[in-house]
mmCIF file of C-alpha atoms and ligand atoms in Angstrom:
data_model
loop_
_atom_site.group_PDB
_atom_site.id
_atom_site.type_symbol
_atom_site.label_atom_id
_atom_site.label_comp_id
_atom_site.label_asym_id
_atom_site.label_seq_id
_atom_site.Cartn_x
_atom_site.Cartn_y
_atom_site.Cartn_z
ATOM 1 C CA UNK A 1 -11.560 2.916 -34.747
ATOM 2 C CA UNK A 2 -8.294 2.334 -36.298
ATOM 3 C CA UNK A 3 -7.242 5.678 -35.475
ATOM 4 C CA UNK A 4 -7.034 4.489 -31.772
ATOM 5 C CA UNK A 5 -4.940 1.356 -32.357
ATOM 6 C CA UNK A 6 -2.722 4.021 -34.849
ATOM 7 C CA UNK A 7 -2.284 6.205 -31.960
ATOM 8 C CA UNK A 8 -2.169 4.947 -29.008
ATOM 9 C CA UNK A 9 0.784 2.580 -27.737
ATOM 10 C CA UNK A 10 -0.374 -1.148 -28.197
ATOM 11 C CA UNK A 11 0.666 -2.410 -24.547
ATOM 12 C CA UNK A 12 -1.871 0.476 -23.581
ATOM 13 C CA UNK A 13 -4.244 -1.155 -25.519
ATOM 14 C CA UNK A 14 -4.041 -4.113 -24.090
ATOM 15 C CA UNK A 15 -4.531 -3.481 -20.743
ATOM 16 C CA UNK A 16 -7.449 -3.504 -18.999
ATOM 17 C CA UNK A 17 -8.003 -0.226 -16.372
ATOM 18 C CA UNK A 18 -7.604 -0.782 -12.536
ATOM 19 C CA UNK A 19 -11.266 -1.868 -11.825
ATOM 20 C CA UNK A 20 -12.657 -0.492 -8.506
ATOM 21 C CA UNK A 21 -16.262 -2.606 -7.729
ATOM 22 C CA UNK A 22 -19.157 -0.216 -6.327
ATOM 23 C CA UNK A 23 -19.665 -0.528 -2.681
ATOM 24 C CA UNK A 24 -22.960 1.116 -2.416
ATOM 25 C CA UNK A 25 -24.893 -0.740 0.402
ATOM 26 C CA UNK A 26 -21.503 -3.325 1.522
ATOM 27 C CA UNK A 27 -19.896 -3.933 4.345
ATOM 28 C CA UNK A 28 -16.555 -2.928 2.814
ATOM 29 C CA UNK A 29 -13.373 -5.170 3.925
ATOM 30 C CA UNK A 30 -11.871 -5.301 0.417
ATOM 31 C CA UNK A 31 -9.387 -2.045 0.237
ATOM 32 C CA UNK A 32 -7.276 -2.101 3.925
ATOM 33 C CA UNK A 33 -9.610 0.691 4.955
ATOM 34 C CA UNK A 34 -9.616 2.380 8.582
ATOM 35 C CA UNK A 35 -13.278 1.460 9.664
ATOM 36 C CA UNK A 36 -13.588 4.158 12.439
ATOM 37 C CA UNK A 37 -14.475 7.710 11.845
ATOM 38 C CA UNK A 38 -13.443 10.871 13.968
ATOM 39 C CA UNK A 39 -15.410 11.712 17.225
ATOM 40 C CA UNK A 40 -18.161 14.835 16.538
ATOM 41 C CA UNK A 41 -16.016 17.598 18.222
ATOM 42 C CA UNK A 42 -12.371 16.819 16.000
ATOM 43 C CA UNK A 43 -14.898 16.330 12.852
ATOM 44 C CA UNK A 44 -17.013 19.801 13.952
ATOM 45 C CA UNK A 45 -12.975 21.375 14.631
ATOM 46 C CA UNK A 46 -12.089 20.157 10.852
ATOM 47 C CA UNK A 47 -15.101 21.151 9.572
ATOM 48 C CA UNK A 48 -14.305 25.188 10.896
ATOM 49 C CA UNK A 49 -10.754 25.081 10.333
ATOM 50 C CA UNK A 50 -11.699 23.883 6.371
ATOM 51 C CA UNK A 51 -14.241 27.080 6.421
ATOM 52 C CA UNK A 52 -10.910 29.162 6.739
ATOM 53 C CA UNK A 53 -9.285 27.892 3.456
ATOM 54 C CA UNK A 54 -8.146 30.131 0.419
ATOM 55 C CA UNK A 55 -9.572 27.899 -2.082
ATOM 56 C CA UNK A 56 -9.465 30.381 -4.912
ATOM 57 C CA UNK A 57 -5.091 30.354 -4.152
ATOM 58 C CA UNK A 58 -2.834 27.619 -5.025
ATOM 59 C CA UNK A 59 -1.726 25.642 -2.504
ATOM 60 C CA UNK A 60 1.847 25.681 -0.772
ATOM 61 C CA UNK A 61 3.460 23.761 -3.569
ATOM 62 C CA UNK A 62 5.910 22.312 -0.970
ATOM 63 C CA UNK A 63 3.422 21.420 1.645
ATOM 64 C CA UNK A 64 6.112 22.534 4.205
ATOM 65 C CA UNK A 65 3.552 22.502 7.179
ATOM 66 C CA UNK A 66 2.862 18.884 6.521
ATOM 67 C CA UNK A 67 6.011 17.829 6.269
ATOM 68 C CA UNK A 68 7.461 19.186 9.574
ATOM 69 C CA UNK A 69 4.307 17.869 11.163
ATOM 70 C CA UNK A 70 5.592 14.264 9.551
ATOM 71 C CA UNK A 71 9.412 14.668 9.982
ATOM 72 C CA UNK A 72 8.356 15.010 14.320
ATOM 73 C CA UNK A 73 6.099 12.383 13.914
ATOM 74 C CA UNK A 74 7.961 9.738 12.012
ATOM 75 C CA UNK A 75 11.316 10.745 13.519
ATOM 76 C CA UNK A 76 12.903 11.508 10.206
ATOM 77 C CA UNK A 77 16.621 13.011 10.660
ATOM 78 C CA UNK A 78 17.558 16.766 9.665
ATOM 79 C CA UNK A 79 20.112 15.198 6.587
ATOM 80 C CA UNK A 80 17.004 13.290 5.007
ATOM 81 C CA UNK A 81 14.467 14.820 2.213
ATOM 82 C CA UNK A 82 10.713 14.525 2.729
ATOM 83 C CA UNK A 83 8.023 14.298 -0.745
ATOM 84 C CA UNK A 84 4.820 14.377 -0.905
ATOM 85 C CA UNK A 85 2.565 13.040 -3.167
ATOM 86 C CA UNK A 86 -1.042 12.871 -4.565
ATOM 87 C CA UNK A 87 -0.987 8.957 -2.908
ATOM 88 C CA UNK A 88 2.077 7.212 -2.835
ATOM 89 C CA UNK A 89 0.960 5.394 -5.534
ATOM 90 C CA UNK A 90 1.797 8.831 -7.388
ATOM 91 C CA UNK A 91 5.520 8.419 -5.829
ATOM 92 C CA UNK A 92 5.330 5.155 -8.017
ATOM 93 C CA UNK A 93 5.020 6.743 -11.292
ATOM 94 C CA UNK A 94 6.791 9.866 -10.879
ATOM 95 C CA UNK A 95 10.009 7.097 -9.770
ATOM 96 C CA UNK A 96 9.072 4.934 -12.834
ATOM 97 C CA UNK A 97 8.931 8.599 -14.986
ATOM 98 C CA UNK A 98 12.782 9.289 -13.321
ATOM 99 C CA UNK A 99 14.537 6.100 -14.458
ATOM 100 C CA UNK A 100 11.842 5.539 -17.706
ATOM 101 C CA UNK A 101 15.508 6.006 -20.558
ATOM 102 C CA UNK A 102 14.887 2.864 -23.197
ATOM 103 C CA UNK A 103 15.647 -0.350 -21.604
ATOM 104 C CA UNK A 104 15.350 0.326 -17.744
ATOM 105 C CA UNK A 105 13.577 -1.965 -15.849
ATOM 106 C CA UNK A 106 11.956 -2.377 -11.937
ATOM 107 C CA UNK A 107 12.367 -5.604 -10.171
ATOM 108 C CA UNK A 108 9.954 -6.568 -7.378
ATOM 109 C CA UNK A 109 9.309 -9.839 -5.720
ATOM 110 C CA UNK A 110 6.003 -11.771 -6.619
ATOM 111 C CA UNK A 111 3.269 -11.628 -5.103
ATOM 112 C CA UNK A 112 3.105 -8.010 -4.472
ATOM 113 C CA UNK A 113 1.858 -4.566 -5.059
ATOM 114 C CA UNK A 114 0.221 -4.483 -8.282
ATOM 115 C CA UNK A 115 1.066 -0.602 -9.148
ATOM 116 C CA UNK A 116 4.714 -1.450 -9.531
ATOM 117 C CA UNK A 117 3.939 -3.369 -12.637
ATOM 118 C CA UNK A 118 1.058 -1.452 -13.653
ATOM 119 C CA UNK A 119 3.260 1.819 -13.636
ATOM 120 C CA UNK A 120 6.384 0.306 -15.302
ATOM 121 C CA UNK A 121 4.261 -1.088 -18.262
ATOM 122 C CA UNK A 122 2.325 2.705 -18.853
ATOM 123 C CA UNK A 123 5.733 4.041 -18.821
ATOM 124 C CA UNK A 124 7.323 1.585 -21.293
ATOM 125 C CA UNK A 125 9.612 0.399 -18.899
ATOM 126 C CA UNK A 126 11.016 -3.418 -18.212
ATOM 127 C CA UNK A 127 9.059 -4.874 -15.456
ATOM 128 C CA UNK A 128 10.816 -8.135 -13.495
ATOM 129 C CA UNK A 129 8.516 -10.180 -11.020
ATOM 130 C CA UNK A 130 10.744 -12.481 -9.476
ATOM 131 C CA UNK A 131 8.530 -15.308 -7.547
ATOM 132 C CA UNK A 132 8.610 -15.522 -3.561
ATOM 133 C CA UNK A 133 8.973 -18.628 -1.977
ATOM 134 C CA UNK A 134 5.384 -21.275 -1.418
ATOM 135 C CA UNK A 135 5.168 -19.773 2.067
ATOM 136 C CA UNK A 136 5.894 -16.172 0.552
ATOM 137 C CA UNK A 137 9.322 -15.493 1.637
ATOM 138 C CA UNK A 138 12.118 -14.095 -0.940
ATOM 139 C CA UNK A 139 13.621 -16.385 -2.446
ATOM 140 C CA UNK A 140 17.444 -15.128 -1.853
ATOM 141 C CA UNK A 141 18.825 -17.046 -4.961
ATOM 142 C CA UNK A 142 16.657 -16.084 -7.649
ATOM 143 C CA UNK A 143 16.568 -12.914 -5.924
ATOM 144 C CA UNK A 144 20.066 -12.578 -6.426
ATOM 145 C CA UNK A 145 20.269 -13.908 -9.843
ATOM 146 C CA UNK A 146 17.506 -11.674 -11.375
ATOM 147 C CA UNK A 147 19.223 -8.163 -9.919
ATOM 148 C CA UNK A 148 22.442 -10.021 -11.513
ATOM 149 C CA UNK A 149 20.924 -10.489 -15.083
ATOM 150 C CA UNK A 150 18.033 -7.674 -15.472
ATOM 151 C CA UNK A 151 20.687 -4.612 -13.277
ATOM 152 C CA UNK A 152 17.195 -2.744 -12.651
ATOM 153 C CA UNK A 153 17.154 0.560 -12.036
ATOM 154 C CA UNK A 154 14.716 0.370 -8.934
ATOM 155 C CA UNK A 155 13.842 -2.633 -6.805
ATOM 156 C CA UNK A 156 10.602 -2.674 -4.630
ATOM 157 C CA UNK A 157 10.218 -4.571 -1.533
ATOM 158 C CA UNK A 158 6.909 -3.970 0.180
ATOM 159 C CA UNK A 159 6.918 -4.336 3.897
ATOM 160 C CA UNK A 160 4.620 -5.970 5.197
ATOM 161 C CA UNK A 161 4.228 -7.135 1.904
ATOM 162 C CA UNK A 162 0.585 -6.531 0.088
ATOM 163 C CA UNK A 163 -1.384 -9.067 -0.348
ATOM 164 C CA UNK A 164 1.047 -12.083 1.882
ATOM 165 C CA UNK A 165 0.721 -9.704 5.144
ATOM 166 C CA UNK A 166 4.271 -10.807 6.161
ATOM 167 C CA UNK A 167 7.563 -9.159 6.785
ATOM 168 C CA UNK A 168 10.650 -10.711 4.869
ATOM 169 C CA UNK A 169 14.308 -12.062 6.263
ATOM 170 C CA UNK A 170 15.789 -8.805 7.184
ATOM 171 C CA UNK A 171 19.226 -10.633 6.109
ATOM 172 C CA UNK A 172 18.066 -11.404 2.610
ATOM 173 C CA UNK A 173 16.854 -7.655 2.386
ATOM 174 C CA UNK A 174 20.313 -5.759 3.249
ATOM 175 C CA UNK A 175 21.841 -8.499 0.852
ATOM 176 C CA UNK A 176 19.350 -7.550 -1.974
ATOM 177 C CA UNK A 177 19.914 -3.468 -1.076
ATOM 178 C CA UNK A 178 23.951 -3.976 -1.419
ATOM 179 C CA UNK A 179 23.869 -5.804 -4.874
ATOM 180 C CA UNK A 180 21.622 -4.111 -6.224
ATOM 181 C CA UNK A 181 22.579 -1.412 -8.815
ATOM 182 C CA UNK A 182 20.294 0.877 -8.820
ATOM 183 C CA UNK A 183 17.559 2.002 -5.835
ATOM 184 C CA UNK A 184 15.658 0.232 -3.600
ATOM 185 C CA UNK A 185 12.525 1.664 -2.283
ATOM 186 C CA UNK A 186 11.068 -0.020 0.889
ATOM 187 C CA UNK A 187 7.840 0.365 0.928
ATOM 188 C CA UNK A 188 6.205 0.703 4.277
ATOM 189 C CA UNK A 189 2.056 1.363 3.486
ATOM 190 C CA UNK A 190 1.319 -0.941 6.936
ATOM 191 C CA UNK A 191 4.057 0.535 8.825
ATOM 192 C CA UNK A 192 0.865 1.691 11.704
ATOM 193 C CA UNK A 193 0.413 -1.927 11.989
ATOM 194 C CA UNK A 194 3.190 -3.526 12.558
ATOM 195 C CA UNK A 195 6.698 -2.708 14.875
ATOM 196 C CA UNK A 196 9.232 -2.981 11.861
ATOM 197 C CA UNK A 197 11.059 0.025 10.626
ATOM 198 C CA UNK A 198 13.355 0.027 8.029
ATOM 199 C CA UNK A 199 13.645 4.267 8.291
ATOM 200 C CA UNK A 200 17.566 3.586 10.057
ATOM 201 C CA UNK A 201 18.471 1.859 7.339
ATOM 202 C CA UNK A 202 18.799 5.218 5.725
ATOM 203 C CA UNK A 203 21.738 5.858 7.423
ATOM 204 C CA UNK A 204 23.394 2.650 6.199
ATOM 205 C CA UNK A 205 22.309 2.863 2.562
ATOM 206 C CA UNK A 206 22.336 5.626 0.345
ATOM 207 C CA UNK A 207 20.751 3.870 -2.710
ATOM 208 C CA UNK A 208 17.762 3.182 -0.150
ATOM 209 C CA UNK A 209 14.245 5.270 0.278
ATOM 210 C CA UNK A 210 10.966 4.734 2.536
ATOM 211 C CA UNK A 211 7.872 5.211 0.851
ATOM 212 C CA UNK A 212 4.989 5.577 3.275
ATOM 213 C CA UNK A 213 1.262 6.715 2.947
ATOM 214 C CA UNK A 214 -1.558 8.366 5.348
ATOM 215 C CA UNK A 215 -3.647 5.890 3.359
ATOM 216 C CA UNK A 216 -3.954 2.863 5.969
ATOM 217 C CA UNK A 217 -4.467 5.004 9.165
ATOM 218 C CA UNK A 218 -7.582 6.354 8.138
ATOM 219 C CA UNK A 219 -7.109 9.322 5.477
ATOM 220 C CA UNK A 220 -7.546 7.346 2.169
ATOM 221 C CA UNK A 221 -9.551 9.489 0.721
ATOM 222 C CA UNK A 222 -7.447 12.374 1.443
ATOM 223 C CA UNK A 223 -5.055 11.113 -1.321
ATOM 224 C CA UNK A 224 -1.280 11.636 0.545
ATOM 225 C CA UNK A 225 2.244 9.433 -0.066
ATOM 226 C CA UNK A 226 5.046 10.384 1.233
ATOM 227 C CA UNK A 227 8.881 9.512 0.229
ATOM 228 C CA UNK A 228 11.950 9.695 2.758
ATOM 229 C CA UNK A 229 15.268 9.692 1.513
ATOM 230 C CA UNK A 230 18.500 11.190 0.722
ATOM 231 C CA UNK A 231 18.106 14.836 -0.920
ATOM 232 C CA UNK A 232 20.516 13.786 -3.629
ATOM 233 C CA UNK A 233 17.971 11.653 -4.982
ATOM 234 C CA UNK A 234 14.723 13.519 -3.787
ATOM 235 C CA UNK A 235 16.078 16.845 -5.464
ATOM 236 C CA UNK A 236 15.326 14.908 -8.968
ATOM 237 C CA UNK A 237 12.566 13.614 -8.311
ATOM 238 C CA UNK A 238 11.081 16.739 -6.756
ATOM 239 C CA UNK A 239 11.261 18.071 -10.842
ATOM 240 C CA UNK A 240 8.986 15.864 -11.773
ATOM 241 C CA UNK A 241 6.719 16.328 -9.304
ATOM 242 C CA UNK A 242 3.984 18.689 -10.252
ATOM 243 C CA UNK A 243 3.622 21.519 -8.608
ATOM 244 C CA UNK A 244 0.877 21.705 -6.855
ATOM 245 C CA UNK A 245 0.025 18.144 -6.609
ATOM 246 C CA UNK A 246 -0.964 17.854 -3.178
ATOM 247 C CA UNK A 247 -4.255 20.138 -2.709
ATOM 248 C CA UNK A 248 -5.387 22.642 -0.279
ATOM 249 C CA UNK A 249 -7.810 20.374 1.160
ATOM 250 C CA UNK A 250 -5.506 17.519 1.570
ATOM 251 C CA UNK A 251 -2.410 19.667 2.886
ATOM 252 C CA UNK A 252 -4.654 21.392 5.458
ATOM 253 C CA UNK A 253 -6.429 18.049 6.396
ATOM 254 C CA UNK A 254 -3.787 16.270 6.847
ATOM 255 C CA UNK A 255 -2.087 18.958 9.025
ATOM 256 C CA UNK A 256 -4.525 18.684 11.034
ATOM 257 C CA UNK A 257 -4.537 14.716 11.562
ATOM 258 C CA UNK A 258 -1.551 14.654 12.447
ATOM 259 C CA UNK A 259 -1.997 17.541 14.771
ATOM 260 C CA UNK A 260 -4.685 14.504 16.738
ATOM 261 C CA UNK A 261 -2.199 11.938 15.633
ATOM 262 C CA UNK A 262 -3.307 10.342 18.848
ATOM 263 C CA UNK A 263 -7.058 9.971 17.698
ATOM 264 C CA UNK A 264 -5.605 7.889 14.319
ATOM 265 C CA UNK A 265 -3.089 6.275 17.280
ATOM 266 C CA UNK A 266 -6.018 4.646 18.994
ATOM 267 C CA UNK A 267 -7.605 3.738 16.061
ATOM 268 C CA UNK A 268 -4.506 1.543 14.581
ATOM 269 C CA UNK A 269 -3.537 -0.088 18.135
ATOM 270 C CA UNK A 270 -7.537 -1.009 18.399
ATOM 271 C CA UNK A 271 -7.536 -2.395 14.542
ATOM 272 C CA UNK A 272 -4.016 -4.360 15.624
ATOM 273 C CA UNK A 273 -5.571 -6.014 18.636
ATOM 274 C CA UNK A 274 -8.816 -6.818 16.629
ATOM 275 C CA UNK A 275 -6.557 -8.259 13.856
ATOM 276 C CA UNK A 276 -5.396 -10.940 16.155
ATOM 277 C CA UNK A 277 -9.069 -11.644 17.268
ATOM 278 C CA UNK A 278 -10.260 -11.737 13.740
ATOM 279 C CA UNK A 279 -7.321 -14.280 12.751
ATOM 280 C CA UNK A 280 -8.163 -16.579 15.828
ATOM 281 C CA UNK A 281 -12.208 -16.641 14.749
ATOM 282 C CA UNK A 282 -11.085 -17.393 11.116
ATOM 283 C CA UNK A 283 -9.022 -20.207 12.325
ATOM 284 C CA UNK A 284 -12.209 -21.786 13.555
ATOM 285 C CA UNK A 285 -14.047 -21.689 10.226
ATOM 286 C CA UNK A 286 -13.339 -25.126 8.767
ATOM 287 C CA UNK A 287 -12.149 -25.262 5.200
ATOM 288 C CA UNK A 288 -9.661 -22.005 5.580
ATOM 289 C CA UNK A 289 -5.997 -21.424 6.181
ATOM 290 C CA UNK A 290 -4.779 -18.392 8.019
ATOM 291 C CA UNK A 291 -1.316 -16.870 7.144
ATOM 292 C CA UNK A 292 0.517 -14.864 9.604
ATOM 293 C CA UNK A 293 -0.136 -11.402 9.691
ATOM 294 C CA UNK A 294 1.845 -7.638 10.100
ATOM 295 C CA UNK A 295 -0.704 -5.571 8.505
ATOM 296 C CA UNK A 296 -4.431 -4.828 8.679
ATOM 297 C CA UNK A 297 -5.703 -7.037 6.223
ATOM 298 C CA UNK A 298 -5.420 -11.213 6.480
ATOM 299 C CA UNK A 299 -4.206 -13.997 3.578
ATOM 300 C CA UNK A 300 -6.435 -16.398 3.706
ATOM 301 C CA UNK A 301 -6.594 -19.643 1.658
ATOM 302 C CA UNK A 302 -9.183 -21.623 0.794
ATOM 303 C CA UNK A 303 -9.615 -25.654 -0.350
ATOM 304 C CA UNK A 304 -8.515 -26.241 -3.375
ATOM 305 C CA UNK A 305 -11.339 -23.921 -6.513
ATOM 306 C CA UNK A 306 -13.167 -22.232 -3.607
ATOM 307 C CA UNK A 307 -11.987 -18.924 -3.298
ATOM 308 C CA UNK A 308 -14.556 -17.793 -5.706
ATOM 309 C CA UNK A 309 -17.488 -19.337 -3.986
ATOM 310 C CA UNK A 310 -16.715 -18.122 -0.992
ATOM 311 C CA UNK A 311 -15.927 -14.576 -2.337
ATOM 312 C CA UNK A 312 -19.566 -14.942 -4.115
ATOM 313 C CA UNK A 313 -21.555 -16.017 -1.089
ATOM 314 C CA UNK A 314 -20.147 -13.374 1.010
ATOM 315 C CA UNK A 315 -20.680 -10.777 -1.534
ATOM 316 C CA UNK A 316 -24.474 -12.379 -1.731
ATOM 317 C CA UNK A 317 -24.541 -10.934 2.004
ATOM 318 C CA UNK A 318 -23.420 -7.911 1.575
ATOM 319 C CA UNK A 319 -20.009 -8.036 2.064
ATOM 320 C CA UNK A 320 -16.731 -6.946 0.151
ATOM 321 C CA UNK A 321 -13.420 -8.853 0.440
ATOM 322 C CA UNK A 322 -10.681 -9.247 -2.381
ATOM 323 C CA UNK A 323 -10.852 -12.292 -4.372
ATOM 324 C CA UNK A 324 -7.025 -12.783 -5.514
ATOM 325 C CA UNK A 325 -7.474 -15.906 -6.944
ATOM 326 C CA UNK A 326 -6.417 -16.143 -10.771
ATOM 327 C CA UNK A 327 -4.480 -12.967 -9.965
ATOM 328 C CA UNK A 328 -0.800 -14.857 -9.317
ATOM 329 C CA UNK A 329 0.493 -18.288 -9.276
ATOM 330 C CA UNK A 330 1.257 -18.019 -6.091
ATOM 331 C CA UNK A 331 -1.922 -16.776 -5.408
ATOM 332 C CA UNK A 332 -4.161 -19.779 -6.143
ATOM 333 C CA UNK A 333 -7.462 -20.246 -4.051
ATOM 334 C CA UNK A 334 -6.339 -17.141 -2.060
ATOM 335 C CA UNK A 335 -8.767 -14.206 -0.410
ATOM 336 C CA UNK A 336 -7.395 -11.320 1.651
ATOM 337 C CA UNK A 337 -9.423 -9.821 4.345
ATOM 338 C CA UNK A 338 -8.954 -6.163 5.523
ATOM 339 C CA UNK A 339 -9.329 -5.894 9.267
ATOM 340 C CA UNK A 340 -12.641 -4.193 10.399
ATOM 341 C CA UNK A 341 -14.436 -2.984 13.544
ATOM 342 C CA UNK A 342 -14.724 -5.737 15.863
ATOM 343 C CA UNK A 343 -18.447 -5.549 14.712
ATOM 344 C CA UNK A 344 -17.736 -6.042 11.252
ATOM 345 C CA UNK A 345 -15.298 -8.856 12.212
ATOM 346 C CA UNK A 346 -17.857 -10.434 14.097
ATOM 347 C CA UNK A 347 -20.074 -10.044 11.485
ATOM 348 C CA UNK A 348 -18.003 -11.801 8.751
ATOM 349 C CA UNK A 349 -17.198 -14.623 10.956
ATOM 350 C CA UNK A 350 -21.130 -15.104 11.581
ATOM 351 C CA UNK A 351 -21.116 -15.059 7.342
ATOM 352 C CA UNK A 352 -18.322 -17.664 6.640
ATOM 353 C CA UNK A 353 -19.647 -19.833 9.233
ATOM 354 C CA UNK A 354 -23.045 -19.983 7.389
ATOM 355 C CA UNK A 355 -21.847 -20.223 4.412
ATOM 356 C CA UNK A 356 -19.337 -22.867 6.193
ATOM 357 C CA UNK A 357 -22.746 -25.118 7.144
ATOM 358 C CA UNK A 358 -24.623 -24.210 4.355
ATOM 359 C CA UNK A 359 -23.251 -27.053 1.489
ATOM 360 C CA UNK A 360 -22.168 -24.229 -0.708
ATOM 361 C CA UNK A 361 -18.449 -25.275 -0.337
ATOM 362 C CA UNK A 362 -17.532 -28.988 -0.987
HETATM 363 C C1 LIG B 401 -2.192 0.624 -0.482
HETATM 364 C C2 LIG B 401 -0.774 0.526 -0.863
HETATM 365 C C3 LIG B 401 -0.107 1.602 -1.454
HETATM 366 C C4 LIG B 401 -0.842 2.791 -2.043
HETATM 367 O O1 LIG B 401 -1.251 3.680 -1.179
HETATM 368 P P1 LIG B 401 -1.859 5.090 -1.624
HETATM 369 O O2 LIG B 401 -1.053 6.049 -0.846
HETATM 370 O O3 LIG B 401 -3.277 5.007 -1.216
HETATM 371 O O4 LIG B 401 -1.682 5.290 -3.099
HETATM 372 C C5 LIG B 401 1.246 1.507 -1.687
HETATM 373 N N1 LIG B 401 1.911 0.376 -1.396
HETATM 374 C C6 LIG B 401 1.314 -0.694 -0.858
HETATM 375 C C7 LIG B 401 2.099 -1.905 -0.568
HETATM 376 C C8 LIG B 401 -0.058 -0.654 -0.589
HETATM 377 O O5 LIG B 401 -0.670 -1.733 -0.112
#
């Protein structure tokens, strides 16, 4: 098939597309998933109001109903820009397809989100990963030093940060925002989980945006990002959006979670109080190290080539976590949890304590 390698761009080639397991029959704990579904009389209310849908019309290419439902719930001021997106991890690409001229590059600390490098390499950009600290701080200097030497065009910092869990200096960030060159996106997927907010930083920084998603609270199948920012910038990036990128089902869904914001509300505050239950259990399973926590999903690390075993044996009981080991330096003998029902969390304790007691981990 020469006529592939011909065609199609070699650094396509040679990567390997974002692999998804199947699920079927797990007890899922791998993908920072809401566990809980609606109660019977919201999913009956859905279920009429979706009846009512012009399906055969295009959607509102704006989505204007959602976002006024978002700019009252997230307290975004009149003078900022709301877009919406098919995921934020759309938001990624269609920033990585603004800035993609020959030699641009995006700078992000290491570990992190994994679609800021996969995005910059399908777009032929430069991609910097500039290592974090051993306990998974930013490490100001190098920090400093890479934005000095690379300029990027766009910086990410992820907070909470995905897959560490933690929140970074907030000192070290505003430094990082000023010298920076280009943008800096903040992006805030755990922001129901946690009590930072870097949204008034707007005001301070006009080189910043917030990227946040419906994702984590509960609607990750409905597929919806959302970027806050300056209109200056959104305006451009708003022509690359497609038009109708956000679909009936999900603009009209969505609407209408918000519209029980509360019900999702609950659901968070309940997954942030089992979070620190969960971390205290896994602190009693001998053989594991807990890191500190803002999101709903836990770093865990294990003694020193087990990661994989223990990923195996739970997986031999049916249940899914994220084996990150071999993924990053930094990264070594690491698993990360997602928070579940306290059922599910009980239920994975139960698992790593067997497996704990049962000789399969030296
Ligand atoms: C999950 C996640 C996203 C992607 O969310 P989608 O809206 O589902 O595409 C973005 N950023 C971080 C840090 C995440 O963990």
């Amino acid at each position: 098939m020469s006529r592939i390698q011909k065609i199609i761009r070699p650094e396509i080639q040679a990567l390997t597309a974002y692999h998804v397991p199947s699920s079927d029959g797990y007890l899922k704990l791998d993908a920072m998933e809401n566990p809980y579904t609606w109660p019977a009389v919201a999913k009956e209310s859905w279920a009429e109001m979706l009846k009512t849908l012009p399906i055969n019309r295009y959607p509102d290419p704006q989505a204007q109903f959602v976002k006024d439902e978002l700019r009252t719930l997230m307290g975004v001021a009149d003078q900022y820009e709301i877009m919406l997106s098919n995921g934020s991890d759309e938001l990624i690409q269609i920033l990585a397809m603004a800035i993609a001229k020959p030699g641009a590059t995006i700078l992000a600390p290491e570990p992190s989100f994994v679609m800021y490098k996969m995005v910059a390499t399908l777009c032929g950009l430069n991609y910097v990963g500039v290592p974090l600290t051993e306990d998974y701080e930013l490490d100001h200097a190098a920090m400093s030093a890479a934005i000095k030497d690379h300029q990027p065009e766009l910086i990410y910092l992820a907070q909470p940060n995905n897959p560490t869990g933690n929140l970074w200096d907030t000192d070290v960030m505003e430094d990082i925002i000023k010298s920076a060159p280009g943008l800096v996106v903040m992006d805030e997927a755990y922001t129901a989980f946690t009590d930072a907010d870097f949204i008034e930083w707007l005001d301070r920084y006009d080189n910043l945006l917030i990227m946040r998603t419906l994702s984590k609270v509960g609607l990750a199948g409905l597929r919806l990002g959302i970027l806050i920012g300056h209109s200056e910038w959104l305006n451009e990036f708003d022509k690359i959006r497609l038009p109708y990128n956000v679909n009936i089902l999900t603009q009209a869904s969505a609407l209408f979670a918000l519209e029980h914001y509360d019900m999702l509300k609950v659901q968070t505050e309940q997954i942030r109080a089992d979070r620190v239950l969960l971390m205290q259990s896994l602190t009693e399973i001998s053989g594991l190290t807990i890191y500190p926590s803002e999101a709903n999903f836990v770093l865990v690390k294990t003694q020193n080539g087990m990661a994989s075993i223990w990923h195996e044996e739970l997986k031999n009981r049916k249940i899914l976590i994220k084996n990150l080991h071999g993924s990053h330096a930094l990264l070594q003998d690491c698993l990360r949890i997602t928070v579940g029902s306290a059922d599910q969390n009980e239920e994975l304790c139960n698992a790593l304590k067997e497996i704990a007691q049962s000789g399969a981990i030296q």
